Coordinates of C-alpha atoms (C1' of nucleotides) in Angstrom, one line a residue:
Chain A
M26 CA 7.0 -19.0 35.2
A27 CA 6.9 -21.6 32.5
T28 CA 5.9 -20.7 29.0
K29 CA 2.1 -20.0 28.8
Q30 CA 0.5 -23.2 27.5
K31 CA -2.9 -21.9 26.6
E32 CA -4.7 -24.8 24.9
P33 CA -6.7 -24.1 21.8
G34 CA -10.5 -24.0 21.7
K35 CA -12.7 -26.5 19.9
V36 CA -12.8 -24.5 16.7
E37 CA -9.1 -24.4 16.3
R38 CA -8.7 -28.0 17.4
I39 CA -11.2 -29.5 15.0
A40 CA -10.2 -27.1 12.2
S41 CA -6.6 -28.2 12.5
E42 CA -7.6 -31.9 12.1
I43 CA -9.3 -31.0 8.8
R44 CA -6.4 -28.7 7.8
D45 CA -4.0 -31.6 8.3
K46 CA -6.1 -33.9 6.1
I47 CA -6.2 -31.3 3.4
E48 CA -2.5 -30.6 3.5
R49 CA -1.6 -34.2 3.6
G50 CA -3.7 -34.7 0.5
A51 CA -6.1 -37.1 2.3
L52 CA -8.9 -34.7 1.1
A53 CA -8.6 -34.0 -2.6
P54 CA -9.0 -30.5 -4.0
G55 CA -12.5 -29.9 -5.1
S56 CA -14.0 -32.7 -3.0
R57 CA -17.0 -32.1 -0.9
L58 CA -16.8 -31.8 2.8
P59 CA -19.4 -32.9 5.3
G60 CA -22.2 -30.4 5.7
V61 CA -22.4 -28.2 8.7
P62 CA -25.1 -30.3 10.5
Q63 CA -23.1 -33.4 9.8
L64 CA -19.9 -31.9 11.1
Q65 CA -21.9 -30.9 14.1
K66 CA -22.9 -34.4 14.8
E67 CA -19.5 -35.9 14.1
H68 CA -17.8 -33.8 16.7
G69 CA -20.7 -33.1 19.0
V70 CA -20.6 -29.3 18.8
A71 CA -23.2 -26.6 18.3
Y72 CA -24.2 -25.4 14.9
Q73 CA -22.3 -22.1 15.2
T74 CA -19.2 -23.9 16.3
A75 CA -19.2 -26.1 13.2
R76 CA -19.8 -23.0 11.0
D77 CA -16.9 -21.3 12.7
I78 CA -14.6 -24.2 11.9
Y79 CA -15.4 -23.9 8.2
G80 CA -15.2 -20.1 8.5
L81 CA -11.7 -20.3 9.8
L82 CA -10.5 -22.8 7.1
E83 CA -12.2 -20.6 4.5
D84 CA -10.3 -17.6 5.9
E85 CA -7.1 -19.6 5.4
G86 CA -8.0 -20.3 1.8
L87 CA -8.2 -24.1 2.3
V88 CA -12.0 -24.4 1.8
F89 CA -14.8 -22.5 0.2
S90 CA -18.6 -22.6 0.8
R91 CA -21.5 -22.2 -1.5
R92 CA -24.9 -21.5 0.0
G93 CA -27.4 -24.2 -0.9
K94 CA -24.7 -26.5 -2.2
G95 CA -22.1 -27.3 0.4
T96 CA -18.5 -26.8 1.5
Y97 CA -15.5 -27.9 -0.7
V98 CA -11.8 -28.2 -0.5
S99 CA -10.1 -25.4 -2.4
L100 CA -8.4 -26.1 -5.7
V101 CA -5.5 -23.9 -4.9
I102 CA -3.9 -25.2 -1.6
G103 CA -0.4 -23.9 -1.8
K104 CA 0.7 -20.4 -2.8
I105 CA 1.1 -19.2 -6.4
V106 CA 4.4 -17.4 -6.7
S107 CA 4.4 -14.3 -8.8
D108 CA 7.8 -12.9 -9.7
R109 CA 6.8 -9.3 -10.2
T110 CA 10.1 -7.9 -11.4
Q111 CA 10.6 -10.8 -13.8
R112 CA 7.3 -10.9 -15.6
Y113 CA 7.8 -7.6 -17.4
L114 CA 11.2 -8.3 -18.9
P115 CA 11.4 -7.6 -22.6
T116 CA 12.3 -11.2 -23.5
L117 CA 9.2 -12.3 -21.7
R118 CA 7.2 -9.5 -23.2
E119 CA 7.9 -10.7 -26.7
A120 CA 6.4 -14.0 -25.6
G121 CA 3.2 -12.4 -24.3
G122 CA 4.4 -10.3 -21.4
A123 CA 2.5 -10.4 -18.1
V124 CA -0.3 -12.4 -19.5
G125 CA 2.1 -15.2 -20.6
A126 CA 3.7 -14.9 -17.2
F127 CA 0.4 -15.5 -15.5
E128 CA 0.0 -18.7 -17.5
A129 CA 3.5 -19.9 -16.6
E130 CA 2.7 -19.2 -12.9
M131 CA -0.4 -21.3 -13.1
R132 CA 1.3 -24.2 -15.0
S133 CA 4.1 -24.3 -12.5
M134 CA 1.3 -25.1 -9.9
G135 CA 0.0 -27.9 -12.1
F136 CA -3.1 -26.0 -13.1
E137 CA -4.9 -25.6 -16.3
N138 CA -5.2 -21.9 -17.1
K139 CA -8.8 -21.5 -18.1
D140 CA -9.5 -18.6 -20.5
P141 CA -9.9 -15.4 -18.6
V142 CA -13.2 -13.5 -18.8
V143 CA -12.3 -10.3 -20.5
T144 CA -14.4 -7.1 -20.4
I145 CA -13.2 -4.1 -22.5
A146 CA -15.3 -1.0 -22.1
K147 CA -15.3 2.7 -21.4
D148 CA -16.1 3.2 -17.7
V149 CA -15.7 5.6 -14.8
P150 CA -12.4 4.8 -13.1
P151 CA -11.9 4.6 -9.4
K152 CA -11.3 7.9 -7.7
K153 CA -7.7 7.3 -7.1
V154 CA -7.1 6.4 -10.8
A155 CA -9.0 9.5 -12.0
E156 CA -6.9 11.7 -9.8
I157 CA -3.6 10.4 -11.1
Y158 CA -4.9 10.8 -14.7
E159 CA -6.2 14.3 -13.8
M160 CA -9.6 13.4 -15.2
H161 CA -13.0 14.9 -14.5
H162 CA -15.0 13.5 -11.6
R163 CA -17.3 11.2 -13.6
A164 CA -15.5 11.0 -17.0
K165 CA -15.0 7.7 -18.6
T166 CA -11.9 6.1 -20.1
L167 CA -10.8 2.7 -21.3
K168 CA -11.0 -0.2 -18.9
R169 CA -9.7 -3.7 -19.6
E170 CA -10.9 -6.2 -16.9
R171 CA -9.6 -9.7 -16.8
I172 CA -11.0 -12.3 -14.5
M173 CA -8.3 -15.0 -14.2
R174 CA -9.4 -18.5 -13.3
V175 CA -7.7 -21.8 -12.8
G176 CA -9.1 -25.4 -12.9
L177 CA -7.9 -28.9 -12.6
P178 CA -6.6 -30.6 -15.8
D179 CA -9.2 -33.4 -15.8
N180 CA -12.2 -31.5 -14.5
D181 CA -14.1 -28.9 -16.4
E182 CA -16.5 -28.2 -13.6
A183 CA -14.2 -27.0 -10.8
L184 CA -13.1 -23.5 -11.3
E185 CA -11.5 -21.0 -8.9
V186 CA -11.0 -17.3 -9.5
V187 CA -7.5 -16.3 -8.4
Q188 CA -7.2 -12.8 -9.8
V189 CA -9.2 -9.9 -11.0
A190 CA -7.0 -7.5 -13.0
T191 CA -8.4 -4.2 -14.2
S192 CA -6.2 -1.9 -16.4
W193 CA -7.0 1.7 -16.9
F194 CA -5.5 4.0 -19.6
P195 CA -5.6 7.8 -19.9
P196 CA -8.0 9.1 -22.7
D197 CA -5.2 10.6 -24.8
V198 CA -3.2 7.4 -24.7
V199 CA -6.3 5.4 -25.8
D200 CA -6.8 7.8 -28.7
A201 CA -3.1 7.5 -29.8
C202 CA -3.2 3.7 -29.4
P203 CA -6.6 2.3 -30.4
V204 CA -5.4 -1.2 -30.3
L205 CA -5.7 -1.1 -26.6
A206 CA -9.5 -1.5 -27.0
E207 CA -8.9 -4.7 -29.0
N208 CA -9.2 -8.1 -27.4
N209 CA -5.8 -9.2 -28.6
T210 CA -3.0 -6.6 -28.4
G211 CA -0.4 -8.7 -30.3
T212 CA 3.2 -9.7 -29.6
G213 CA 4.5 -8.2 -26.4
G214 CA 1.1 -7.1 -25.2
S215 CA -0.3 -3.7 -24.5
K216 CA 3.0 -2.3 -23.2
S217 CA 4.7 -2.9 -26.6
R218 CA 1.9 -1.3 -28.5
M219 CA 2.0 1.8 -26.2
A220 CA 5.8 2.0 -26.7
E221 CA 5.3 2.1 -30.5
A222 CA 2.7 4.9 -30.0
G223 CA 5.2 7.0 -28.1
F224 CA 4.2 6.0 -24.6
R225 CA 7.1 3.8 -23.7
Q226 CA 7.2 2.7 -20.1
V227 CA 10.6 2.8 -18.5
R228 CA 9.7 2.5 -14.9
L229 CA 7.2 0.4 -13.0
R230 CA 5.8 0.9 -9.5
E231 CA 3.7 -1.5 -7.6
E232 CA 2.1 -0.8 -4.3
I233 CA 0.6 -3.6 -2.2
E234 CA -2.0 -3.5 0.5
V235 CA -4.6 -5.7 2.2
R236 CA -8.1 -4.2 2.2
S237 CA -11.7 -5.0 2.2
P238 CA -13.1 -5.9 -1.2
T239 CA -15.9 -4.0 -2.9
P240 CA -19.1 -6.1 -3.1
E241 CA -18.4 -6.5 -6.8
E242 CA -14.9 -7.8 -6.2
A243 CA -16.1 -10.2 -3.5
D244 CA -18.7 -11.5 -5.9
A245 CA -16.2 -11.9 -8.8
L246 CA -13.7 -13.8 -6.5
G247 CA -16.5 -15.8 -5.0
I248 CA -15.6 -14.9 -1.4
P249 CA -17.6 -13.4 1.4
A250 CA -17.7 -9.6 1.5
E251 CA -16.0 -9.4 4.9
R252 CA -12.9 -11.3 3.7
A253 CA -10.0 -9.0 3.0
V254 CA -8.1 -9.2 -0.4
L255 CA -4.6 -8.4 -1.6
E256 CA -4.5 -5.5 -3.9
I257 CA -1.6 -4.6 -6.2
T258 CA -1.6 -1.2 -7.8
H259 CA 0.6 -1.5 -10.8
K260 CA 1.7 1.8 -12.5
G261 CA 3.7 2.2 -15.7
L262 CA 5.7 5.4 -16.1
T263 CA 7.3 7.0 -19.1
A264 CA 10.7 8.6 -19.1
E265 CA 9.0 11.9 -18.4
G266 CA 7.5 10.4 -15.2
R267 CA 4.0 10.3 -16.5
V268 CA 1.7 7.4 -15.4
V269 CA 0.3 6.0 -18.6
E270 CA -1.2 2.8 -17.3
I271 CA -2.7 1.7 -14.0
C272 CA -3.6 -1.9 -13.3
L273 CA -5.3 -3.0 -10.2
H274 CA -4.8 -6.6 -9.3
V275 CA -7.2 -8.0 -6.7
L276 CA -6.2 -11.3 -5.3
P277 CA -7.5 -13.8 -2.7
R278 CA -5.0 -12.9 0.1
S279 CA -4.1 -16.5 1.0
K280 CA -3.3 -17.8 -2.4
W281 CA -0.3 -15.7 -3.5
R282 CA 3.3 -15.1 -2.8
L283 CA 4.7 -12.0 -4.5
A284 CA 8.4 -11.7 -5.2
Y285 CA 10.5 -8.6 -6.0
E286 CA 14.2 -8.6 -6.7
W287 CA 16.4 -5.6 -7.4
V288 CA 20.0 -4.5 -7.3
I289 CA 21.4 -2.0 -4.8
D290 CA 24.3 0.3 -5.3
T291 CA 26.8 -0.5 -2.7
P292 CA 29.1 1.9 -0.8
G293 CA 32.7 2.2 -1.8
T294 CA 34.0 -0.3 0.8
G295 CA 35.0 -3.8 -0.1
Chain B
M30 CA -32.7 -8.0 -13.9
A31 CA -31.7 -5.0 -11.9
T32 CA -28.4 -5.0 -9.9
K33 CA -28.6 -7.3 -6.9
Q34 CA -29.4 -5.0 -4.0
K35 CA -28.7 -7.4 -1.1
E36 CA -28.9 -5.4 2.0
P37 CA -26.3 -5.8 4.6
G38 CA -26.9 -7.5 7.9
K39 CA -26.9 -5.9 11.4
V40 CA -23.3 -6.6 12.0
E41 CA -22.2 -4.8 8.8
R42 CA -24.7 -2.0 9.3
I43 CA -23.7 -1.1 12.9
A44 CA -20.0 -1.7 12.2
S45 CA -20.1 0.8 9.3
E46 CA -21.7 3.4 11.6
I47 CA -18.8 3.0 14.0
R48 CA -16.3 2.8 11.1
D49 CA -17.5 6.1 9.8
K50 CA -17.1 7.8 13.2
I51 CA -13.6 6.5 13.4
E52 CA -12.6 7.6 9.9
R53 CA -14.2 11.0 10.3
G54 CA -12.2 11.5 13.5
A55 CA -15.3 11.7 15.7
L56 CA -13.7 8.9 17.8
A57 CA -10.1 9.7 18.7
P58 CA -7.4 7.1 18.3
G59 CA -6.8 5.3 21.6
S60 CA -10.2 6.2 23.0
R61 CA -12.3 3.6 24.7
L62 CA -15.4 2.3 22.9
P63 CA -18.6 1.1 24.7
G64 CA -18.2 -2.4 26.2
V65 CA -19.9 -5.3 24.4
P66 CA -22.9 -5.4 26.8
Q67 CA -23.3 -1.6 26.4
L68 CA -23.1 -1.9 22.6
Q69 CA -25.7 -4.7 22.9
K70 CA -28.1 -2.5 24.7
E71 CA -27.5 0.6 22.5
H72 CA -28.5 -1.3 19.4
G73 CA -30.8 -3.9 20.8
V74 CA -28.8 -6.9 19.5
A75 CA -27.6 -10.2 21.0
Y76 CA -24.2 -10.5 22.7
Q77 CA -22.7 -12.5 19.9
T78 CA -23.8 -9.9 17.4
A79 CA -22.2 -7.1 19.3
R80 CA -19.0 -9.1 19.6
D81 CA -19.1 -9.8 15.9
I82 CA -19.3 -6.0 15.2
Y83 CA -16.1 -5.4 17.1
G84 CA -14.6 -8.5 15.6
L85 CA -15.2 -7.1 12.1
L86 CA -13.7 -3.7 12.9
E87 CA -10.8 -5.4 14.6
D88 CA -10.2 -7.4 11.5
E89 CA -10.0 -4.1 9.5
G90 CA -7.5 -2.8 12.0
L91 CA -9.7 0.1 13.2
V92 CA -10.1 -1.3 16.7
F93 CA -8.4 -3.5 19.2
S94 CA -9.7 -5.4 22.2
R95 CA -8.1 -6.4 25.4
R96 CA -9.7 -9.0 27.6
G97 CA -10.6 -7.7 31.0
K98 CA -10.1 -4.1 29.9
G99 CA -12.2 -3.1 26.9
T100 CA -12.2 -2.2 23.2
Y101 CA -10.3 0.8 21.9
V102 CA -9.9 2.8 18.7
S103 CA -6.6 1.8 17.0
L104 CA -3.7 4.3 17.0
V105 CA -2.8 3.6 13.4
I106 CA -5.9 4.2 11.3
G107 CA -4.5 4.9 7.8
K108 CA -1.8 2.8 6.1
I109 CA 1.9 3.2 6.8
V110 CA 3.7 3.5 3.4
S111 CA 7.0 1.6 3.2
D112 CA 9.0 2.3 0.1
R113 CA 10.9 -0.9 0.0
T114 CA 13.3 -0.2 -2.9
Q115 CA 14.1 3.2 -1.5
R116 CA 14.9 2.3 2.1
Y117 CA 18.1 0.5 1.3
L118 CA 19.7 3.2 -0.9
P119 CA 23.4 3.9 0.1
T120 CA 22.7 7.6 0.9
L121 CA 20.0 6.5 3.3
R122 CA 22.2 3.7 4.6
E123 CA 24.8 6.2 5.7
A124 CA 22.0 7.9 7.7
G125 CA 21.0 4.6 9.4
G126 CA 19.6 2.5 6.6
A127 CA 16.4 0.6 7.0
V128 CA 16.1 1.5 10.7
G129 CA 16.2 5.1 9.9
A130 CA 13.8 4.5 7.1
F131 CA 11.4 3.0 9.6
E132 CA 11.6 6.1 11.8
A133 CA 10.9 8.3 8.8
E134 CA 7.9 6.2 7.8
M135 CA 6.5 6.6 11.3
R136 CA 7.1 10.3 11.5
S137 CA 5.4 10.9 8.2
M138 CA 2.3 9.4 9.8
G139 CA 2.6 11.8 12.8
F140 CA 3.7 9.1 15.2
E141 CA 6.4 9.1 17.8
N142 CA 8.7 6.1 17.2
K143 CA 9.0 4.4 20.5
D144 CA 12.3 2.6 21.0
P145 CA 12.1 -0.9 19.6
V146 CA 12.4 -3.8 21.9
V147 CA 15.6 -5.5 20.7
T148 CA 16.6 -9.1 21.4
I149 CA 20.0 -10.3 20.2
A150 CA 20.7 -14.0 20.8
K151 CA 21.8 -17.2 19.3
D152 CA 18.8 -19.3 18.4
V153 CA 17.5 -22.0 16.2
P154 CA 16.3 -20.4 13.0
P155 CA 13.0 -21.3 11.2
K156 CA 13.2 -24.3 9.0
K157 CA 13.1 -22.3 5.8
V158 CA 16.0 -20.1 7.0
A159 CA 18.1 -23.1 8.1
E160 CA 17.6 -24.7 4.7
I161 CA 18.8 -21.7 2.8
Y162 CA 21.8 -21.4 5.1
E163 CA 22.4 -25.1 4.7
M164 CA 22.6 -25.5 8.5
H165 CA 22.0 -28.5 10.6
H166 CA 18.5 -29.2 11.8
R167 CA 18.7 -27.8 15.3
A168 CA 21.9 -25.6 15.0
K169 CA 21.8 -22.1 16.4
T170 CA 22.9 -18.9 14.8
L171 CA 22.6 -15.2 15.4
K172 CA 19.2 -13.7 15.6
R173 CA 18.4 -10.0 15.9
E174 CA 14.7 -9.4 16.7
R175 CA 13.2 -5.9 16.8
I176 CA 9.7 -5.2 17.9
M177 CA 8.7 -1.9 16.4
R178 CA 6.1 0.2 18.3
V179 CA 4.5 3.5 17.7
G180 CA 2.7 5.8 20.0
L181 CA 1.0 9.2 20.1
P182 CA 3.3 12.2 20.8
D183 CA 1.4 13.3 23.9
N184 CA 0.6 9.9 25.4
D185 CA 3.1 7.5 26.9
E186 CA 0.5 4.8 27.7
A187 CA -0.9 4.1 24.3
L188 CA 1.4 1.9 22.3
E189 CA 0.8 -0.2 19.2
V190 CA 3.1 -2.8 17.7
V191 CA 3.3 -2.4 14.0
Q192 CA 6.2 -4.7 13.1
V193 CA 8.2 -7.6 14.3
A194 CA 11.4 -7.9 12.3
T195 CA 13.7 -10.9 12.9
S196 CA 17.1 -10.9 11.1
W197 CA 19.1 -14.2 10.8
F198 CA 22.8 -14.4 9.7
P199 CA 24.8 -17.4 8.7
P200 CA 27.3 -18.6 11.3
D201 CA 30.5 -17.9 9.3
V202 CA 29.3 -14.4 8.6
V203 CA 28.7 -13.8 12.3
D204 CA 32.2 -15.0 13.0
A205 CA 33.7 -12.7 10.4
C206 CA 31.6 -9.8 11.5
P207 CA 31.2 -9.9 15.3
V208 CA 29.7 -6.4 15.4
L209 CA 26.4 -8.0 14.2
A210 CA 25.9 -9.2 17.8
E211 CA 26.2 -5.6 19.1
N212 CA 23.2 -3.5 19.9
N213 CA 24.5 -0.6 17.7
T214 CA 25.9 -1.6 14.4
G215 CA 27.1 2.0 13.6
T216 CA 26.8 4.2 10.6
G217 CA 25.0 2.6 7.7
G218 CA 23.8 -0.3 9.8
S219 CA 24.5 -4.0 9.6
K220 CA 24.7 -4.1 5.8
S221 CA 27.6 -1.7 5.8
R222 CA 29.5 -3.7 8.4
M223 CA 29.0 -6.9 6.5
A224 CA 30.3 -5.2 3.3
E225 CA 33.4 -4.2 5.2
A226 CA 33.9 -7.8 6.3
G227 CA 33.7 -9.0 2.7
F228 CA 30.0 -9.9 2.5
R229 CA 28.7 -7.0 0.4
Q230 CA 25.1 -7.3 -0.6
V231 CA 24.5 -6.3 -4.2
R232 CA 21.0 -7.7 -4.7
L233 CA 17.9 -7.8 -2.6
R234 CA 14.9 -10.0 -2.9
E235 CA 11.7 -9.7 -1.0
E236 CA 8.8 -12.1 -1.0
I237 CA 5.4 -11.2 0.4
E238 CA 2.6 -13.3 1.6
V239 CA -0.4 -13.3 4.0
R240 CA -0.3 -16.2 6.4
S241 CA -1.5 -17.2 9.9
P242 CA 0.8 -16.0 12.7
T243 CA 2.6 -18.3 15.1
P244 CA 1.2 -18.0 18.6
E245 CA 4.4 -16.0 19.5
E246 CA 3.9 -13.5 16.7
A247 CA 0.2 -13.0 17.5
D248 CA 1.2 -12.4 21.1
A249 CA 3.9 -9.9 20.1
L250 CA 1.6 -8.0 17.8
G251 CA -1.2 -8.1 20.3
I252 CA -3.7 -9.7 17.9
P253 CA -5.8 -12.8 18.1
A254 CA -4.2 -15.9 16.8
E255 CA -6.6 -16.4 14.0
R256 CA -5.9 -13.1 12.4
A257 CA -3.6 -13.4 9.4
V258 CA -0.5 -11.2 9.1
L259 CA 1.6 -9.9 6.3
E260 CA 5.1 -11.4 6.1
I261 CA 8.0 -10.0 4.1
T262 CA 10.9 -12.3 3.6
H263 CA 13.9 -10.1 3.0
K264 CA 17.0 -11.6 1.6
G265 CA 20.4 -10.0 1.0
L266 CA 22.6 -11.5 -1.7
T267 CA 26.2 -11.1 -2.5
A268 CA 27.7 -10.8 -6.0
E269 CA 28.3 -14.5 -5.9
G270 CA 24.6 -15.1 -5.3
R271 CA 24.9 -16.2 -1.8
V272 CA 22.2 -15.3 0.8
V273 CA 24.0 -13.7 3.7
E274 CA 21.0 -12.2 5.5
I275 CA 17.4 -13.1 5.9
C276 CA 15.0 -10.8 7.7
L277 CA 11.4 -11.8 8.4
H278 CA 9.1 -8.8 8.8
V279 CA 5.8 -9.7 10.3
L280 CA 3.2 -6.9 10.0
P281 CA -0.5 -6.4 10.9
R282 CA -2.0 -6.9 7.5
S283 CA -4.3 -3.9 7.6
K284 CA -1.8 -1.2 8.6
W285 CA 0.8 -1.2 5.8
R286 CA 1.2 -0.3 2.1
L287 CA 4.3 -1.6 0.5
A288 CA 5.8 0.1 -2.5
Y289 CA 8.3 -1.3 -5.0
E290 CA 9.7 0.7 -7.9
W291 CA 12.1 -0.5 -10.6
V292 CA 13.2 0.3 -14.1
I293 CA 12.5 -2.0 -17.1
D294 CA 14.6 -2.3 -20.2
T295 CA 12.4 -1.4 -23.1
P296 CA 12.4 -3.0 -26.5
G297 CA 14.1 -1.1 -29.4
T298 CA 11.0 0.7 -30.6
G299 CA 10.3 4.3 -30.0
Chain C
dG7 C1' -15.5 -8.7 43.9
dA8 C1' -17.5 -6.5 39.5
dG9 C1' -16.8 -5.7 34.8
dT10 C1' -14.5 -6.8 30.7
dG11 C1' -13.7 -9.7 26.4
dG12 C1' -13.7 -14.7 24.4
dT13 C1' -15.9 -19.2 23.5
dC14 C1' -19.4 -22.2 23.1
dT15 C1' -24.4 -24.0 23.1
dA16 C1' -29.1 -24.6 21.4
dG17 C1' -32.1 -23.3 18.4
dA18 C1' -34.8 -19.9 15.2
dC19 C1' -35.2 -17.9 10.8
dC20 C1' -33.8 -16.8 6.1
dA21 C1' -31.8 -17.4 1.2
dC22 C1' -30.5 -20.3 -2.1
dA23 C1' -29.7 -24.8 -5.0
dG24 C1' -31.4 -28.7 -6.9
dA25 C1' -34.5 -32.7 -7.7
Chain D
dC12 C1' -40.1 -29.8 -1.3
dT13 C1' -35.6 -30.9 1.3
dG14 C1' -30.9 -29.8 2.4
dT15 C1' -27.5 -26.5 2.3
dG16 C1' -24.9 -22.3 4.1
dG17 C1' -25.5 -17.6 6.6
dT18 C1' -27.3 -14.6 10.3
dC19 C1' -29.0 -13.7 14.6
dT20 C1' -30.8 -14.5 19.4
dA21 C1' -30.4 -15.6 24.4
dG22 C1' -27.8 -17.1 27.6
dA23 C1' -24.0 -20.0 30.0
dC24 C1' -19.3 -20.3 31.3
dC25 C1' -14.5 -19.0 31.4
dA26 C1' -10.2 -15.9 31.7
dC27 C1' -8.5 -11.8 32.5
dT28 C1' -7.9 -6.8 34.7
dC29 C1' -8.4 -3.7 38.2
dG30 C1' -9.8 -1.7 42.4

DNA sequence: GAGTGGTCTAGACCACAGA
DNA sequence: CTGTGGTCTAGACCACTCG
């Protein structure tokens, strides 16, 4: 009754060879990997097997494939740490708030933070958002979408999307705070402008889950539609308990590490 | 330049038929699905295609397969919500703390909380834990492992593992607080006993990531080794900033929704 | 033993990128 | 046009469960 020593299959075995090379740095981020037919010949396996090898590594975030072009080593190999309870502190907010925090997160990984692709428009929010805002079924409200990308410092070609963040604001808040529709919301970001307009956020709530992406999200992130993503639902609440901002962060599930830190009241003992 | 209307393949199309049936409740949790050869005949597809259909649904957590037996509808279809910043409140702690919180989480989903499989032993901690505790490379310390399972109220056969939680304590804390090695740590749980022994936790930190499971974890959760899991690294810190408890929660990535809520200091305005 | 899921093969066909 | 990834087929072989 020794421990079960089930040996791995070809896919896992060959994948782990490549995985080791990537993690050791023998294969540089952004570099091209052998094509599937080539990989097939190198290891004497069937086409599907070679594809599965790359599929597994892709799933782990070490590799990405582009039809018609080839398969490449990912730019982001390790995990990006996001300190969720730190990034909204007032001192940081004066320096740009969550947006500045994102840049710091990227720089700490040695990446250049490419300008995000920003879309500001009135749009129909997702059902869950509309319900919280008590909006009509197909009513529109302000949406701020930011596609966050990183690249290598010396290479303008290689880009990787690491986050799609979509903020939604209730209609009356938008009316009272028109700067939200501006590209630049000034010092301290949108939360500071909202506070000045009487919608001060005193409590934040974030809910995290792993789910399948919408086709649009998969497209924006450059991942296959069947690959699950990490979703953070960020809500900002006023002292009255009203939700005045909802931001959906969609992340490649393998590239992030989210940290939360809080104090607990302790019982009388000790 | 209309919107790209790329039609889904057979796998996605047939999978979504089954997915709909499961989500509508037409296929009951725990019920057996047609075998792969049967599914193959029903839809006139190849063996691999039928397997891929179940593979996709399995990836989404709607279905699980057992070699030699068959494929079944998962017991847990929706997401289990875990309110991470609530579950360690002192009032809750008196009623059993995090363990009681887990039971409440399950009951709110209509599940019966089967007794966890508990293993208490001295063991070599993972490298990351050993480093934080500044322990020697292969030194052992106390491990409390709990395999959390849920089942249906009327069925003793169907069981699903929804969490493997492994707590590690530093050697000197274990010496000062021998009750940690007991099965029942009493009112308020281990954190209360540690507070009484002079290791009061005043701050908690949790870090979340999605990663590949170890073979042991995949086995314990009853999932294929290549399916990624959610990992929560829970740390308890004393007023001096020392980490006196590390608990690793390994979860099936599709079955949970984690919630954090905290207050933010707001700038002077408003 | 028969029936199940799990892995792999060999090869066809398609969609897409780029010269 | 050629070469790339992506999907699907048809079938072999293995490992496991259960009667």
